[in-house]
Amino acid sequence: MKKALFPGSFDPLTLGHFDIISRGVHLFDEVVIAIGINAEKKYMFTLEERKKFIEDAFKDEPKVKVVTYKGMTIDFCKEINAEFILRGLRNPADFEFEKAIAHTNRKLSKIETVFLLTAARTSYISSSIVRDVIRNKGDYKVLVPDSVRVK
């Protein structure tokens, strides 16, 4: 069974994330969306809200599982027997950043990173942009799946 871990903070889940996950389910038997827990980081949405956004977005996709984790991503991959890390790339800067992490992960483990280019229609979307739109009372709904709703 080919299992991939798609790690991130998903604060919030965006249409870019949704696209990568939706395409990833065609490549892997299971895609585990892993929400990293970082006590040092200030999040807009609670861990429970972020998890629910993702679970609701993929409620009809049995190949997607949503979990939370702490610590190093490769250690969590080993814990759940994931052989692959799935990552999305929006631009050359993402590639340079992700390439260094992928090389490090492969040096420390046998886990391969699989990169998918984001769709052109979502390549400009980032969680930080979505948070900024939300803070400024903009129409964030065009940037996120229907499951993401601000109170």
PDB file of C-alpha atoms in Angstrom:
ATOM      1  CA  MET A   1       0.000   0.000   0.000  1.00  0.00           C
ATOM      2  CA  LYS A   2       1.401   3.385  -1.014  1.00  0.00           C
ATOM      3  CA  LYS A   3       0.746   5.869   1.780  1.00  0.00           C
ATOM      4  CA  ALA A   4       1.666   9.558   1.563  1.00  0.00           C
ATOM      5  CA  LEU A   5       1.748  12.123   4.323  1.00  0.00           C
ATOM      6  CA  PHE A   6       0.732  15.676   3.416  1.00  0.00           C
ATOM      7  CA  PRO A   7       1.984  17.796   6.339  1.00  0.00           C
ATOM      8  CA  GLY A   8       1.166  21.401   7.079  1.00  0.00           C
ATOM      9  CA  SER A   9      -0.511  23.825   9.428  1.00  0.00           C
ATOM     10  CA  PHE A  10      -3.534  24.337   7.133  1.00  0.00           C
ATOM     11  CA  ASP A  11      -4.395  27.654   8.775  1.00  0.00           C
ATOM     12  CA  PRO A  12      -6.735  27.514   6.903  1.00  0.00           C
ATOM     13  CA  LEU A  13      -7.123  24.850   4.210  1.00  0.00           C
ATOM     14  CA  THR A  14      -7.003  26.599   0.820  1.00  0.00           C
ATOM     15  CA  LEU A  15      -8.119  25.671  -2.673  1.00  0.00           C
ATOM     16  CA  GLY A  16      -4.423  25.071  -3.415  1.00  0.00           C
ATOM     17  CA  HIS A  17      -4.203  22.457  -0.648  1.00  0.00           C
ATOM     18  CA  PHE A  18      -7.510  20.982  -1.807  1.00  0.00           C
ATOM     19  CA  ASP A  19      -6.152  20.637  -5.356  1.00  0.00           C
ATOM     20  CA  ILE A  20      -2.951  18.873  -4.254  1.00  0.00           C
ATOM     21  CA  ILE A  21      -4.834  16.474  -1.970  1.00  0.00           C
ATOM     22  CA  SER A  22      -7.462  15.727  -4.635  1.00  0.00           C
ATOM     23  CA  ARG A  23      -4.745  14.886  -7.154  1.00  0.00           C
ATOM     24  CA  GLY A  24      -2.723  12.967  -4.579  1.00  0.00           C
ATOM     25  CA  VAL A  25      -5.525  10.469  -3.967  1.00  0.00           C
ATOM     26  CA  HIS A  26      -5.075   9.299  -7.570  1.00  0.00           C
ATOM     27  CA  LEU A  27      -1.388   8.587  -6.955  1.00  0.00           C
ATOM     28  CA  PHE A  28      -1.533   6.944  -3.534  1.00  0.00           C
ATOM     29  CA  ASP A  29      -3.673   4.343  -1.796  1.00  0.00           C
ATOM     30  CA  GLU A  30      -3.992   6.654   1.199  1.00  0.00           C
ATOM     31  CA  VAL A  31      -3.216  10.329   1.778  1.00  0.00           C
ATOM     32  CA  VAL A  32      -2.791  11.264   5.431  1.00  0.00           C
ATOM     33  CA  ILE A  33      -3.248  14.971   5.972  1.00  0.00           C
ATOM     34  CA  ALA A  34      -1.134  15.698   9.025  1.00  0.00           C
ATOM     35  CA  ILE A  35      -1.676  18.940  10.879  1.00  0.00           C
ATOM     36  CA  GLY A  36       1.530  19.822  12.675  1.00  0.00           C
ATOM     37  CA  ILE A  37       1.272  21.114  16.217  1.00  0.00           C
ATOM     38  CA  ASN A  38       3.675  23.952  16.984  1.00  0.00           C
ATOM     39  CA  ALA A  39       3.178  25.630  20.368  1.00  0.00           C
ATOM     40  CA  GLU A  40       5.377  28.555  19.271  1.00  0.00           C
ATOM     41  CA  LYS A  41       3.126  29.512  16.364  1.00  0.00           C
ATOM     42  CA  LYS A  42       0.095  31.803  16.578  1.00  0.00           C
ATOM     43  CA  TYR A  43      -2.784  30.365  14.566  1.00  0.00           C
ATOM     44  CA  MET A  44      -5.921  32.118  13.344  1.00  0.00           C
ATOM     45  CA  PHE A  45      -7.949  28.906  13.639  1.00  0.00           C
ATOM     46  CA  THR A  46      -7.863  26.344  16.433  1.00  0.00           C
ATOM     47  CA  LEU A  47      -6.496  22.883  15.797  1.00  0.00           C
ATOM     48  CA  GLU A  48     -10.037  21.504  16.046  1.00  0.00           C
ATOM     49  CA  GLU A  49     -11.348  24.010  13.483  1.00  0.00           C
ATOM     50  CA  ARG A  50      -8.522  23.265  11.044  1.00  0.00           C
ATOM     51  CA  LYS A  51      -9.073  19.516  11.404  1.00  0.00           C
ATOM     52  CA  LYS A  52     -12.830  19.900  10.851  1.00  0.00           C
ATOM     53  CA  PHE A  53     -12.303  22.080   7.739  1.00  0.00           C
ATOM     54  CA  ILE A  54     -10.260  19.273   6.187  1.00  0.00           C
ATOM     55  CA  GLU A  55     -12.480  16.405   7.359  1.00  0.00           C
ATOM     56  CA  ASP A  56     -15.579  18.157   5.996  1.00  0.00           C
ATOM     57  CA  ALA A  57     -13.873  18.979   2.693  1.00  0.00           C
ATOM     58  CA  PHE A  58     -12.951  15.306   2.164  1.00  0.00           C
ATOM     59  CA  LYS A  59     -15.876  13.593   3.886  1.00  0.00           C
ATOM     60  CA  ASP A  60     -16.694  11.669   0.691  1.00  0.00           C
ATOM     61  CA  GLU A  61     -13.106  10.586  -0.011  1.00  0.00           C
ATOM     62  CA  PRO A  62     -12.279   7.342   1.843  1.00  0.00           C
ATOM     63  CA  LYS A  63      -8.589   7.516   0.854  1.00  0.00           C
ATOM     64  CA  VAL A  64      -8.054  10.689   2.919  1.00  0.00           C
ATOM     65  CA  LYS A  65      -7.350  10.543   6.641  1.00  0.00           C
ATOM     66  CA  VAL A  66      -6.797  13.606   8.861  1.00  0.00           C
ATOM     67  CA  VAL A  67      -4.517  13.475  11.907  1.00  0.00           C
ATOM     68  CA  THR A  68      -2.427  15.771  14.087  1.00  0.00           C
ATOM     69  CA  TYR A  69       1.194  15.271  15.058  1.00  0.00           C
ATOM     70  CA  LYS A  70       4.108  16.774  16.946  1.00  0.00           C
ATOM     71  CA  GLY A  71       7.785  16.513  16.233  1.00  0.00           C
ATOM     72  CA  MET A  72       9.691  15.710  13.074  1.00  0.00           C
ATOM     73  CA  THR A  73       7.666  14.826  10.016  1.00  0.00           C
ATOM     74  CA  ILE A  74       9.895  11.886   9.078  1.00  0.00           C
ATOM     75  CA  ASP A  75       9.479  10.388  12.560  1.00  0.00           C
ATOM     76  CA  PHE A  76       5.713  10.604  12.162  1.00  0.00           C
ATOM     77  CA  CYS A  77       5.976   9.041   8.685  1.00  0.00           C
ATOM     78  CA  LYS A  78       7.815   6.082  10.222  1.00  0.00           C
ATOM     79  CA  GLU A  79       5.219   5.837  12.996  1.00  0.00           C
ATOM     80  CA  ILE A  80       2.337   5.499  10.522  1.00  0.00           C
ATOM     81  CA  ASN A  81       4.319   3.619   7.834  1.00  0.00           C
ATOM     82  CA  ALA A  82       4.111   6.365   5.220  1.00  0.00           C
ATOM     83  CA  GLU A  83       6.784   5.953   2.544  1.00  0.00           C
ATOM     84  CA  PHE A  84       6.154   9.301   0.893  1.00  0.00           C
ATOM     85  CA  ILE A  85       5.727  12.953   1.790  1.00  0.00           C
ATOM     86  CA  LEU A  86       3.444  14.869  -0.553  1.00  0.00           C
ATOM     87  CA  ARG A  87       4.144  18.566  -1.121  1.00  0.00           C
ATOM     88  CA  GLY A  88       2.712  21.220  -3.413  1.00  0.00           C
ATOM     89  CA  LEU A  89       4.849  23.747  -5.255  1.00  0.00           C
ATOM     90  CA  ARG A  90       3.473  27.153  -6.249  1.00  0.00           C
ATOM     91  CA  ASN A  91       6.626  28.885  -7.464  1.00  0.00           C
ATOM     92  CA  PRO A  92      10.443  28.648  -7.683  1.00  0.00           C
ATOM     93  CA  ALA A  93      10.853  29.928  -4.112  1.00  0.00           C
ATOM     94  CA  ASP A  94       8.676  27.059  -2.836  1.00  0.00           C
ATOM     95  CA  PHE A  95      10.823  24.637  -4.826  1.00  0.00           C
ATOM     96  CA  GLU A  96      14.094  25.887  -3.327  1.00  0.00           C
ATOM     97  CA  PHE A  97      12.695  25.753   0.214  1.00  0.00           C
ATOM     98  CA  GLU A  98      11.050  22.347  -0.217  1.00  0.00           C
ATOM     99  CA  LYS A  99      14.056  20.877  -2.035  1.00  0.00           C
ATOM    100  CA  ALA A 100      16.308  21.481   0.980  1.00  0.00           C
ATOM    101  CA  ILE A 101      13.782  19.842   3.312  1.00  0.00           C
ATOM    102  CA  ALA A 102      13.321  16.879   0.937  1.00  0.00           C
ATOM    103  CA  HIS A 103      17.097  16.309   0.705  1.00  0.00           C
ATOM    104  CA  THR A 104      17.389  16.458   4.487  1.00  0.00           C
ATOM    105  CA  ASN A 105      14.478  14.067   4.982  1.00  0.00           C
ATOM    106  CA  ARG A 106      15.974  11.585   2.506  1.00  0.00           C
ATOM    107  CA  LYS A 107      19.377  11.846   4.215  1.00  0.00           C
ATOM    108  CA  LEU A 108      17.799  11.105   7.614  1.00  0.00           C
ATOM    109  CA  SER A 109      15.402   8.416   6.367  1.00  0.00           C
ATOM    110  CA  LYS A 110      14.350   6.457   3.289  1.00  0.00           C
ATOM    111  CA  ILE A 111      11.237   8.603   2.855  1.00  0.00           C
ATOM    112  CA  GLU A 112      10.810  10.162  -0.585  1.00  0.00           C
ATOM    113  CA  THR A 113       9.144  13.500  -1.202  1.00  0.00           C
ATOM    114  CA  VAL A 114       6.757  13.756  -4.136  1.00  0.00           C
ATOM    115  CA  PHE A 115       6.132  17.245  -5.487  1.00  0.00           C
ATOM    116  CA  LEU A 116       3.010  18.280  -7.362  1.00  0.00           C
ATOM    117  CA  LEU A 117       2.778  21.639  -9.083  1.00  0.00           C
ATOM    118  CA  THR A 118      -0.264  23.574  -8.037  1.00  0.00           C
ATOM    119  CA  ALA A 119      -2.875  24.219 -10.683  1.00  0.00           C
ATOM    120  CA  ALA A 120      -2.467  27.577 -12.424  1.00  0.00           C
ATOM    121  CA  ARG A 121      -5.873  28.674 -11.087  1.00  0.00           C
ATOM    122  CA  THR A 122      -4.708  28.229  -7.459  1.00  0.00           C
ATOM    123  CA  SER A 123      -0.974  28.929  -7.661  1.00  0.00           C
ATOM    124  CA  TYR A 124      -1.291  32.406  -6.155  1.00  0.00           C
ATOM    125  CA  ILE A 125      -3.210  31.257  -3.057  1.00  0.00           C
ATOM    126  CA  SER A 126      -1.452  30.817   0.286  1.00  0.00           C
ATOM    127  CA  SER A 127      -2.828  30.441   3.793  1.00  0.00           C
ATOM    128  CA  SER A 128      -1.166  33.707   4.804  1.00  0.00           C
ATOM    129  CA  ILE A 129      -2.954  35.556   1.971  1.00  0.00           C
ATOM    130  CA  VAL A 130      -6.268  33.967   3.009  1.00  0.00           C
ATOM    131  CA  ARG A 131      -5.722  35.004   6.638  1.00  0.00           C
ATOM    132  CA  ASP A 132      -4.989  38.561   5.503  1.00  0.00           C
ATOM    133  CA  VAL A 133      -8.182  38.635   3.416  1.00  0.00           C
ATOM    134  CA  ILE A 134     -10.172  37.342   6.411  1.00  0.00           C
ATOM    135  CA  ARG A 135      -8.624  39.908   8.802  1.00  0.00           C
ATOM    136  CA  ASN A 136      -9.562  42.667   6.375  1.00  0.00           C
ATOM    137  CA  LYS A 137     -13.127  41.398   5.896  1.00  0.00           C
ATOM    138  CA  GLY A 138     -12.573  40.448   2.230  1.00  0.00           C
ATOM    139  CA  ASP A 139     -14.300  37.704   0.242  1.00  0.00           C
ATOM    140  CA  TYR A 140     -12.138  34.780   1.398  1.00  0.00           C
ATOM    141  CA  LYS A 141     -14.715  32.218   0.162  1.00  0.00           C
ATOM    142  CA  VAL A 142     -13.272  32.356  -3.369  1.00  0.00           C
ATOM    143  CA  LEU A 143      -9.913  31.111  -1.990  1.00  0.00           C
ATOM    144  CA  VAL A 144     -10.992  28.180   0.195  1.00  0.00           C
ATOM    145  CA  PRO A 145     -13.193  25.062  -0.027  1.00  0.00           C
ATOM    146  CA  ASP A 146     -16.806  25.434   1.144  1.00  0.00           C
ATOM    147  CA  SER A 147     -15.904  23.687   4.418  1.00  0.00           C
ATOM    148  CA  VAL A 148     -13.883  26.715   5.589  1.00  0.00           C
ATOM    149  CA  ARG A 149     -16.155  29.205   7.272  1.00  0.00           C
ATOM    150  CA  VAL A 150     -15.271  32.075   9.577  1.00  0.00           C
ATOM    151  CA  LYS A 151     -17.518  32.725  12.584  1.00  0.00           C
TER     152      LYS A 151
END
